[in-house]
Amino acid sequence: MKSARLLAASLMLALSVPAWAEPPADIGDSVEALRQKIGAVGVSIAIVEDGRTTLARGWGVRKLGESAPVDAETIFQTGSTGKAMTAAALAVLVDQGKIAWDDPVIKHMPWFRMYDPWVTREISIRDLLVHRSGLGLGQGDLMFVPRTYLTRKQTVERVAFLEPKTSFRSAYAYDNILYAVAGQLIEEVTGQRWEDFIREHVLRAGGMKNATSDSEDRFRIPNRSWPHARLSGALRGLGPQQALDERDELGRNGAPAGGLALSADDMAAWLKIQLAHGALPGGGRLFSEEQAKQMWTPVTPMPITELPESLKLAQPMQQAYALGWQVQDYRGHRIIQHSGGVFGSITRVVMIPDKNVGFAIMMNSEDSGMILGLTYELLDHYLDQPDYGWTTKWQDWFEARLAGGVEFLKQAKASPAKVGPSLKPAGYAGRYRDPWYGDVVIADGAKGLTIDFTSTPRMAGRLKHWQYDSFVTEFDDPAIEPAYVTFALDADGKVTGVTMKPVSMIADFSWDYQDLDLKPVEDKK
């Protein structure tokens, strides 16, 4: 009887343990077929289940026109998914007793300033990470997008000139600039650059052997992917893929917001640590259980974007931002995830904690429909759901979004008033200054008006008249998002200021031209 009861108990226990799901059996063929259909360049996927790597491999090539294949050790630029690693670096310091999440930032950086003195006194380390500071969406990103001459400290000092869009802690608006502040805080506390501290205390300590935290290290690794984008169509996202200049990366000053490069093997190591709440596979901990809880705890409620009927199942009922992670629901399960993108590369990191499963998808092109489709296909696989055709649905959405953008541009180009300009070209020329960005120089030369963003390397080109006293940029670098440039004149016909906005209605929010308030200054030479 006793042995029978033990056998019955053992059977019940076995039945209560979920079966090992394993990756989809046809994932190799299906990813490659999708990659070829869409024209993506390279893809890398890591999957971790119950503390084990069940997939780490690549498809396609590292650079268009070359044969070197993507494999499990190929590093990809992973964009904003690195915010969680900056949060983990801070968690290490919390465990060491050097900081606390709710410490005022000025306790560790007395010189730091926000626009509002009260916010300067109140803003905490936690506030730096959760997008509730009062800054607008992507505000200040032009200080490191697409690249910069500014140091991180110079950038952090200029945060004082970013006028808030809402009151402190009243609303969610995604920003990158305060992660640069978090990176500077790490340096102030430890005496190590963010790049060195995160390499030593997060990447290498966590078993991420290929991962890099600065461009010098990344460029030294032969097995790295190149960024690619479609730039020859009516707007970004249309036309054939083309390799971008590797120098076209976020400025180092913004690296704590998204400057890491990882391989599939590295992502698998990172997912294991996250799913184990900070425990390392070989024993010991990267950070404590308490800090793991803090980093996954929702802080700032996020607005929910309305999706079309075909994608309604992917629309969460609740979502919020935690410390470097987004927390939401899908089919009744809690999902911890974050997306990332730098020009020419996109990434998505996703975990289903109650299934003890996590995966990461990295691409060296900007094919968002493909990465979203694969994300939801994998989610449904691990939640034991039938095929919903996600890859087709997301790709159709992506293409419709591009088509809408093209139609908007057609209408805009067909309707400019044939009026202006009010001044001769020399009347617009001069040096203009924004308190947080710096100087933009407009010159009158043999080729007409030109524009030069002096804080940003290679961000220059011609100005073509649009209508009235508005012009449109024609940058020398086609990867830079075009902008409208509008001059304000006083009653005497003298320029009193310059404002800007992106030409494309679907431009990435980091092209925050609209936040510039340029005023003429005397050009002292």
Coordinates of C-alpha atoms in Angstrom, one line a residue:
M1 CA 0.0 0.0 0.0
K2 CA 2.8 2.4 1.0
S3 CA 4.7 1.8 -2.3
A4 CA 1.5 2.2 -4.3
R5 CA 0.8 5.5 -2.6
L6 CA 4.3 6.6 -3.3
L7 CA 4.0 5.6 -7.0
A8 CA 0.7 7.5 -7.2
A9 CA 2.2 10.6 -5.6
S10 CA 5.2 10.4 -8.0
L11 CA 2.9 10.2 -11.0
M12 CA 0.8 13.1 -9.7
L13 CA 4.1 15.1 -9.3
A14 CA 5.2 14.2 -12.8
L15 CA 1.9 15.3 -14.2
S16 CA 2.0 18.6 -12.4
V17 CA 5.4 19.6 -13.9
P18 CA 5.0 21.2 -17.3
A19 CA 6.5 19.3 -20.2
W20 CA 9.6 20.7 -21.7
A21 CA 8.3 22.7 -24.6
E22 CA 11.4 23.0 -26.7
P23 CA 11.6 25.6 -29.6
P24 CA 9.3 25.1 -32.6
A25 CA 10.5 22.0 -34.5
D26 CA 10.6 23.9 -37.8
I27 CA 12.0 27.2 -36.5
G28 CA 15.2 26.9 -38.6
D29 CA 13.3 26.6 -41.9
S30 CA 10.5 29.0 -41.0
V31 CA 12.9 31.8 -39.9
E32 CA 15.0 31.5 -43.0
A33 CA 12.0 31.4 -45.3
L34 CA 10.6 34.5 -43.7
R35 CA 14.0 36.3 -43.8
Q36 CA 14.3 35.6 -47.6
K37 CA 10.6 36.6 -48.2
I38 CA 11.0 39.9 -46.5
G39 CA 14.6 40.6 -47.6
A40 CA 16.0 40.9 -44.1
V41 CA 19.8 40.6 -43.9
G42 CA 20.6 38.7 -40.7
V43 CA 18.7 37.3 -37.8
S44 CA 19.9 35.8 -34.5
I45 CA 17.6 34.1 -31.8
A46 CA 18.3 32.9 -28.3
I47 CA 15.8 30.9 -26.3
V48 CA 16.1 29.8 -22.7
E49 CA 13.8 27.3 -21.0
D50 CA 14.0 26.2 -17.3
G51 CA 17.6 27.5 -17.0
R52 CA 18.9 25.9 -20.2
T53 CA 19.7 27.3 -23.6
T54 CA 17.5 25.5 -26.1
L55 CA 18.4 27.6 -29.1
A56 CA 21.2 30.0 -30.0
R57 CA 21.8 30.4 -33.7
G58 CA 21.7 32.8 -36.6
W59 CA 20.4 33.1 -40.1
G60 CA 21.6 35.2 -43.0
V61 CA 24.8 37.2 -43.2
R62 CA 26.5 39.9 -41.1
K63 CA 26.8 42.3 -44.0
L64 CA 25.0 42.6 -47.3
G65 CA 27.2 41.5 -50.2
E66 CA 29.5 39.4 -48.0
S67 CA 29.3 35.7 -47.2
A68 CA 30.2 35.7 -43.5
P69 CA 27.3 34.0 -41.8
V70 CA 25.4 35.1 -38.6
D71 CA 26.0 32.5 -35.9
A72 CA 25.5 32.2 -32.1
E73 CA 28.6 34.4 -31.4
T74 CA 27.8 37.2 -33.9
I75 CA 27.2 40.5 -31.9
F76 CA 24.3 42.8 -32.8
Q77 CA 23.7 46.3 -31.6
T78 CA 20.8 45.9 -29.2
G79 CA 19.5 49.4 -28.6
S80 CA 17.2 50.1 -25.7
T81 CA 17.2 46.6 -24.4
G82 CA 20.4 47.7 -22.8
K83 CA 18.4 49.9 -20.4
A84 CA 17.8 46.8 -18.3
M85 CA 21.5 46.2 -18.0
T86 CA 22.1 49.8 -16.9
A87 CA 19.4 49.1 -14.3
A88 CA 21.2 45.9 -13.3
A89 CA 24.5 47.9 -12.9
L90 CA 22.7 50.2 -10.5
A91 CA 21.2 47.2 -8.7
V92 CA 24.8 45.9 -8.1
L93 CA 25.6 49.3 -6.4
V94 CA 22.4 49.0 -4.4
D95 CA 23.5 45.6 -3.2
Q96 CA 26.9 47.0 -2.3
G97 CA 25.2 49.7 -0.2
K98 CA 26.6 52.6 -2.3
I99 CA 23.3 53.9 -3.5
A100 CA 19.6 53.3 -2.9
W101 CA 16.9 53.4 -5.5
D102 CA 15.1 56.4 -3.9
D103 CA 18.2 58.4 -3.2
P104 CA 18.0 61.9 -4.7
V105 CA 20.3 62.1 -7.7
I106 CA 22.0 65.2 -6.3
K107 CA 23.1 63.1 -3.3
H108 CA 25.6 61.5 -5.6
M109 CA 25.9 64.2 -8.3
P110 CA 25.5 67.6 -6.4
W111 CA 26.1 69.5 -9.7
F112 CA 23.2 67.9 -11.5
R113 CA 20.3 70.1 -12.5
M114 CA 16.9 69.7 -14.0
Y115 CA 15.0 72.6 -15.5
D116 CA 12.8 73.1 -12.4
P117 CA 14.8 73.5 -9.1
W118 CA 12.1 71.6 -7.2
V119 CA 12.5 68.6 -9.5
T120 CA 16.3 68.9 -9.2
R121 CA 15.9 68.4 -5.4
E122 CA 13.3 65.6 -5.7
I123 CA 14.3 63.4 -8.7
S124 CA 15.6 60.0 -7.5
I125 CA 17.7 57.3 -9.1
R126 CA 14.5 55.3 -9.6
D127 CA 12.9 58.3 -11.5
L128 CA 15.8 58.3 -13.9
L129 CA 14.7 54.9 -15.2
V130 CA 10.9 55.0 -15.4
H131 CA 10.0 57.8 -17.8
R132 CA 8.0 60.0 -15.5
S133 CA 10.3 63.0 -15.2
G134 CA 8.0 65.4 -17.1
L135 CA 10.3 65.4 -20.2
G136 CA 8.6 64.7 -23.5
L137 CA 8.9 61.7 -25.8
G138 CA 12.5 61.4 -26.9
Q139 CA 13.3 65.0 -25.7
G140 CA 17.0 65.8 -26.0
D141 CA 17.8 62.8 -28.2
L142 CA 19.4 65.0 -30.8
M143 CA 22.3 65.4 -28.3
F144 CA 23.4 61.8 -29.3
V145 CA 21.3 60.9 -32.4
P146 CA 22.7 60.0 -34.8
R147 CA 26.1 60.7 -33.2
T148 CA 27.8 63.6 -31.3
Y149 CA 30.8 65.5 -30.3
L150 CA 29.5 65.9 -26.8
T151 CA 30.9 64.0 -23.8
R152 CA 28.4 62.3 -21.5
K153 CA 29.0 64.9 -18.7
Q154 CA 28.4 67.8 -21.1
T155 CA 25.2 66.1 -22.2
V156 CA 24.1 65.6 -18.6
E157 CA 24.8 69.2 -17.8
R158 CA 22.6 70.3 -20.7
V159 CA 19.6 68.4 -19.3
A160 CA 19.1 71.6 -17.2
F161 CA 17.9 73.4 -20.3
L162 CA 15.2 70.8 -21.3
E163 CA 11.9 72.4 -20.5
P164 CA 9.4 69.8 -19.3
K165 CA 6.3 69.0 -21.2
T166 CA 4.3 67.8 -18.1
S167 CA 4.6 68.1 -14.4
F168 CA 7.0 65.8 -12.5
R169 CA 5.7 62.2 -12.1
S170 CA 2.4 63.0 -13.6
A171 CA 2.7 61.2 -17.0
Y172 CA 4.6 58.6 -18.9
A173 CA 6.8 59.7 -21.8
Y174 CA 9.7 57.5 -23.0
D175 CA 13.1 59.2 -22.8
N176 CA 16.7 58.2 -23.3
I177 CA 18.5 61.2 -21.9
L178 CA 17.9 60.3 -18.3
Y179 CA 19.6 56.9 -18.8
A180 CA 22.7 59.0 -19.8
V181 CA 22.3 60.6 -16.4
A182 CA 22.2 57.2 -14.8
G183 CA 25.4 56.2 -16.6
Q184 CA 27.1 59.4 -15.4
L185 CA 25.9 58.7 -11.9
I186 CA 27.6 55.2 -12.0
E187 CA 30.8 57.0 -12.9
E188 CA 30.4 59.5 -10.2
V189 CA 29.8 56.8 -7.6
T190 CA 32.4 54.3 -8.7
G191 CA 35.1 56.3 -10.4
Q192 CA 34.7 54.0 -13.5
R193 CA 33.1 54.9 -16.8
W194 CA 29.7 53.3 -17.3
E195 CA 31.4 51.3 -20.2
D196 CA 34.0 49.8 -17.9
F197 CA 31.7 49.2 -14.9
I198 CA 29.0 47.5 -16.9
R199 CA 31.6 45.4 -18.8
E200 CA 33.2 44.1 -15.5
H201 CA 30.2 43.9 -13.2
V202 CA 27.3 42.9 -15.6
L203 CA 28.6 41.6 -18.9
R204 CA 31.6 39.5 -17.9
A205 CA 30.3 38.7 -14.4
G206 CA 27.2 37.4 -16.0
G207 CA 29.0 35.2 -18.5
M208 CA 28.4 37.4 -21.5
K209 CA 31.7 36.7 -23.2
N210 CA 31.2 38.4 -26.6
A211 CA 29.2 41.4 -25.4
T212 CA 30.7 44.9 -25.8
S213 CA 29.9 48.2 -24.2
D214 CA 31.8 50.6 -26.4
S215 CA 32.4 51.0 -30.1
E216 CA 36.2 50.5 -29.9
D217 CA 35.7 47.0 -28.5
R218 CA 32.9 46.3 -31.0
F219 CA 35.0 47.3 -34.0
R220 CA 37.7 45.0 -32.8
I221 CA 35.5 41.9 -33.0
P222 CA 35.4 40.4 -36.6
N223 CA 32.2 38.5 -35.9
R224 CA 29.9 41.5 -35.7
S225 CA 26.9 42.5 -37.7
W226 CA 26.6 45.6 -39.8
P227 CA 23.5 47.9 -39.7
H228 CA 21.2 48.0 -42.7
A229 CA 18.2 50.1 -43.8
R230 CA 16.0 50.8 -46.7
L231 CA 16.6 54.4 -47.6
S232 CA 16.0 54.8 -51.4
G233 CA 12.2 54.9 -51.3
A234 CA 9.9 57.8 -50.6
L235 CA 10.6 57.4 -46.9
R236 CA 12.8 55.3 -44.6
G237 CA 11.7 51.7 -44.8
L238 CA 11.2 51.5 -48.5
G239 CA 13.6 50.4 -51.2
P240 CA 16.3 47.7 -51.2
Q241 CA 18.4 47.1 -48.1
Q242 CA 21.7 48.9 -48.0
A243 CA 24.6 48.7 -45.5
L244 CA 25.0 51.8 -43.3
D245 CA 28.2 53.4 -42.2
E246 CA 29.3 51.7 -39.0
R247 CA 30.0 55.1 -37.6
D248 CA 26.3 55.8 -37.8
E249 CA 25.6 54.8 -34.2
L250 CA 24.3 56.5 -31.1
G251 CA 26.8 58.9 -29.6
R252 CA 28.8 57.4 -26.7
N253 CA 27.1 59.9 -24.4
G254 CA 23.8 58.0 -24.8
A255 CA 25.3 54.5 -24.6
P256 CA 23.6 53.8 -21.1
A257 CA 20.3 54.1 -22.9
G258 CA 21.2 51.6 -25.7
G259 CA 24.9 51.2 -26.6
L260 CA 25.5 47.5 -26.0
A261 CA 26.2 44.8 -28.5
L262 CA 25.4 41.2 -27.7
S263 CA 25.4 37.8 -29.4
A264 CA 22.8 35.0 -29.1
D265 CA 25.0 33.2 -26.6
D266 CA 25.2 36.4 -24.6
M267 CA 21.5 36.9 -24.7
A268 CA 20.9 33.4 -23.5
A269 CA 23.2 34.1 -20.5
W270 CA 21.3 37.3 -19.7
L271 CA 17.9 35.6 -19.9
K272 CA 19.1 32.9 -17.5
I273 CA 20.1 35.5 -14.9
Q274 CA 16.8 37.4 -15.3
L275 CA 14.6 34.3 -15.0
A276 CA 16.7 33.1 -12.0
H277 CA 16.1 36.5 -10.3
G278 CA 19.8 37.4 -10.3
A279 CA 21.3 34.0 -9.6
L280 CA 24.2 32.9 -11.8
P281 CA 24.1 29.4 -13.4
G282 CA 27.4 28.4 -11.9
G283 CA 26.5 29.6 -8.4
G284 CA 26.6 33.0 -6.7
R285 CA 24.5 36.0 -7.8
L286 CA 24.8 39.0 -10.1
F287 CA 22.3 40.9 -8.0
S288 CA 20.0 40.0 -5.1
E289 CA 16.5 38.6 -5.2
E290 CA 15.3 41.9 -3.7
Q291 CA 16.8 43.9 -6.6
A292 CA 15.4 41.4 -9.1
K293 CA 11.9 42.1 -7.6
Q294 CA 12.5 45.9 -7.7
M295 CA 13.5 45.8 -11.4
W296 CA 10.3 43.9 -12.4
T297 CA 7.9 45.9 -10.3
P298 CA 5.7 48.2 -12.4
V299 CA 6.2 51.9 -11.5
T300 CA 4.8 54.1 -14.3
P301 CA 1.5 53.2 -16.0
M302 CA 1.8 53.4 -19.8
P303 CA -0.9 54.4 -22.3
I304 CA -2.1 51.5 -24.4
T305 CA -1.9 52.0 -28.2
E306 CA -5.0 51.1 -30.0
L307 CA -4.3 48.3 -32.5
P308 CA -6.3 47.3 -35.6
E309 CA -8.7 44.4 -35.4
S310 CA -6.3 42.0 -37.0
L311 CA -3.8 42.7 -34.1
K312 CA -6.2 43.3 -31.3
L313 CA -5.2 40.1 -29.5
A314 CA -1.7 41.6 -29.0
Q315 CA -3.1 44.7 -27.3
P316 CA -2.5 44.4 -23.6
M317 CA -5.1 45.3 -21.0
Q318 CA -2.5 46.7 -18.7
Q319 CA 1.1 47.8 -19.2
A320 CA 3.6 49.7 -17.1
Y321 CA 7.3 50.6 -17.1
A322 CA 9.5 49.1 -14.4
L323 CA 13.3 49.6 -14.0
G324 CA 14.5 49.1 -17.6
W325 CA 11.7 46.7 -18.4
Q326 CA 8.1 46.9 -19.7
V327 CA 5.6 44.8 -17.8
Q328 CA 2.3 43.8 -19.6
D329 CA -0.2 41.0 -20.1
Y330 CA -0.7 38.7 -23.1
R331 CA -3.3 35.9 -23.1
G332 CA -3.6 36.1 -19.3
H333 CA 0.1 35.8 -18.6
R334 CA 2.5 38.4 -17.3
I335 CA 5.1 39.4 -19.9
I336 CA 8.4 41.1 -19.1
Q337 CA 9.9 42.6 -22.3
H338 CA 11.7 45.4 -24.0
S339 CA 12.4 46.4 -27.6
G340 CA 15.5 48.1 -28.9
G341 CA 16.5 49.9 -32.0
V342 CA 19.5 51.8 -33.2
F343 CA 19.7 52.9 -36.8
G344 CA 20.0 49.7 -38.9
S345 CA 19.5 47.2 -36.1
I346 CA 16.5 46.1 -34.0
T347 CA 16.1 43.7 -31.0
R348 CA 13.3 42.3 -28.8
V349 CA 13.8 40.6 -25.5
V350 CA 10.8 38.8 -24.0
M351 CA 10.2 36.6 -20.9
I352 CA 7.2 34.6 -19.7
P353 CA 8.1 34.2 -16.0
D354 CA 5.4 31.7 -15.1
K355 CA 6.7 29.4 -17.9
N356 CA 10.3 30.1 -17.0
V357 CA 10.9 30.9 -20.6
G358 CA 12.7 33.8 -22.3
F359 CA 13.8 34.6 -25.8
A360 CA 15.6 37.3 -27.7
I361 CA 15.5 38.2 -31.4
M362 CA 18.1 40.4 -33.0
M363 CA 18.2 41.7 -36.6
N364 CA 20.7 43.8 -38.5
S365 CA 18.0 45.5 -40.5
E366 CA 14.9 47.6 -39.6
D367 CA 12.2 45.1 -40.5
S368 CA 9.9 45.6 -37.6
G369 CA 7.0 43.5 -39.0
M370 CA 9.2 40.5 -39.1
I371 CA 10.5 40.9 -35.5
L372 CA 7.1 41.5 -34.1
G373 CA 5.7 38.5 -36.0
L374 CA 8.4 36.2 -34.7
T375 CA 7.8 37.5 -31.2
Y376 CA 4.2 36.6 -31.1
E377 CA 4.7 33.3 -32.9
L378 CA 7.1 32.3 -30.1
L379 CA 4.8 33.6 -27.4
D380 CA 2.0 31.5 -28.7
H381 CA 4.2 28.5 -29.0
Y382 CA 5.2 28.6 -25.4
L383 CA 1.6 29.4 -24.3
D384 CA 0.4 26.4 -26.3
Q385 CA -1.8 28.4 -28.6
P386 CA -2.8 27.6 -32.2
D387 CA -1.2 29.3 -35.2
Y388 CA -2.6 32.8 -35.5
G389 CA -0.6 33.9 -38.6
W390 CA 1.2 36.6 -36.6
T391 CA 4.0 37.0 -39.1
T392 CA 1.6 37.9 -41.9
K393 CA -0.5 40.1 -39.8
W394 CA 2.4 42.2 -38.4
Q395 CA 4.0 42.5 -41.8
D396 CA 0.7 43.6 -43.3
W397 CA 0.4 46.2 -40.6
F398 CA 4.0 47.4 -41.1
E399 CA 3.5 47.8 -44.9
A400 CA 0.2 49.6 -44.4
R401 CA 1.9 52.0 -42.0
L402 CA 4.6 52.7 -44.7
A403 CA 1.9 53.2 -47.3
G404 CA 0.1 55.7 -45.1
G405 CA 3.3 57.6 -44.6
V406 CA 3.9 57.7 -48.4
E407 CA 0.4 59.0 -49.0
F408 CA 0.9 61.7 -46.4
L409 CA 4.1 62.8 -48.1
K410 CA 2.4 62.8 -51.5
Q411 CA -0.4 65.1 -50.2
A412 CA 2.1 67.4 -48.5
K413 CA 4.3 67.7 -51.5
A414 CA 1.3 68.4 -53.7
S415 CA 0.1 71.3 -51.5
P416 CA 2.9 73.7 -50.6
A417 CA 1.9 77.3 -51.2
K418 CA 3.9 79.0 -54.0
V419 CA 4.7 81.9 -51.7
G420 CA 8.1 83.1 -50.4
P421 CA 10.8 83.2 -49.4
S422 CA 10.5 86.6 -47.9
L423 CA 14.3 87.2 -47.8
K424 CA 17.3 86.7 -50.1
P425 CA 19.4 83.7 -49.0
A426 CA 21.9 85.8 -47.2
G427 CA 19.1 87.1 -45.0
Y428 CA 18.6 83.6 -43.4
A429 CA 22.3 82.9 -43.0
G430 CA 23.7 83.0 -39.5
R431 CA 24.5 81.1 -36.3
Y432 CA 21.5 80.0 -34.3
R433 CA 21.6 78.5 -30.8
D434 CA 19.4 76.2 -28.8
P435 CA 20.2 76.1 -25.0
W436 CA 20.3 72.3 -24.8
Y437 CA 21.4 71.3 -28.3
G438 CA 24.0 74.0 -29.1
D439 CA 24.6 75.7 -32.4
V440 CA 23.1 75.2 -35.9
V441 CA 24.8 77.2 -38.6
I442 CA 23.0 78.3 -41.8
A443 CA 25.3 79.6 -44.6
D444 CA 24.7 81.1 -48.0
G445 CA 27.2 79.7 -50.5
A446 CA 27.6 78.9 -54.2
K447 CA 25.1 76.0 -53.8
G448 CA 22.5 78.1 -52.0
L449 CA 21.6 77.8 -48.3
T450 CA 23.2 75.1 -46.3
I451 CA 22.7 73.8 -42.7
D452 CA 25.2 72.4 -40.3
F453 CA 24.3 70.9 -36.9
T454 CA 27.6 71.7 -35.2
S455 CA 27.3 69.3 -32.2
T456 CA 26.7 66.4 -34.6
P457 CA 29.4 65.0 -36.9
R458 CA 28.4 64.8 -40.6
M459 CA 24.9 66.2 -40.0
A460 CA 24.9 68.8 -42.8
G461 CA 23.4 69.5 -46.1
R462 CA 21.4 71.9 -48.3
L463 CA 18.2 73.8 -47.5
K464 CA 15.6 73.8 -50.3
H465 CA 12.7 76.3 -50.2
W466 CA 9.4 74.8 -49.3
Q467 CA 6.8 77.5 -48.8
Y468 CA 6.6 81.0 -47.1
D469 CA 9.8 81.1 -44.9
S470 CA 10.0 77.3 -44.5
F471 CA 12.7 75.1 -46.1
V472 CA 13.3 71.4 -46.2
T473 CA 16.7 69.8 -45.4
E474 CA 18.5 67.7 -48.0
F475 CA 21.2 66.1 -45.8
D476 CA 24.4 64.8 -47.4
D477 CA 23.9 61.6 -45.3
P478 CA 20.7 59.9 -46.6
A479 CA 20.3 58.1 -43.3
I480 CA 19.4 61.3 -41.5
E481 CA 15.7 62.1 -41.2
P482 CA 14.7 65.2 -43.3
A483 CA 13.2 68.1 -41.5
Y484 CA 11.3 71.3 -42.2
V485 CA 13.1 74.4 -41.1
T486 CA 10.9 77.5 -40.5
F487 CA 12.2 81.0 -39.9
A488 CA 10.3 83.6 -37.9
L489 CA 10.7 87.2 -38.9
D490 CA 10.0 90.5 -37.1
A491 CA 8.3 93.5 -38.7
D492 CA 11.6 94.6 -40.2
G493 CA 12.2 91.3 -41.9
K494 CA 14.9 90.2 -39.5
V495 CA 15.1 86.6 -38.4
T496 CA 14.1 86.2 -34.7
G497 CA 14.1 82.4 -34.4
V498 CA 14.1 79.1 -36.1
T499 CA 11.9 76.0 -35.4
M500 CA 12.0 72.6 -37.0
K501 CA 9.9 69.4 -37.3
P502 CA 10.4 66.0 -39.1
V503 CA 9.1 65.8 -42.6
S504 CA 7.8 62.2 -42.2
M505 CA 4.8 61.5 -40.0
I506 CA 6.4 58.2 -39.0
A507 CA 9.9 59.4 -38.3
D508 CA 11.5 57.8 -35.2
F509 CA 10.8 59.9 -32.1
S510 CA 14.5 60.4 -31.5
W511 CA 14.6 62.9 -34.3
D512 CA 13.2 65.5 -31.9
Y513 CA 13.6 68.5 -34.1
Q514 CA 10.4 70.0 -32.7
D515 CA 12.1 70.5 -29.3
L516 CA 14.6 72.9 -30.8
D517 CA 14.1 76.6 -30.1
L518 CA 16.9 78.3 -32.1
K519 CA 17.7 81.9 -31.6
P520 CA 20.2 84.0 -33.6
V521 CA 23.5 84.7 -32.0
E522 CA 26.5 86.8 -32.9
D523 CA 29.0 84.7 -34.8
K524 CA 32.3 85.7 -33.1
K525 CA 35.2 84.6 -35.2

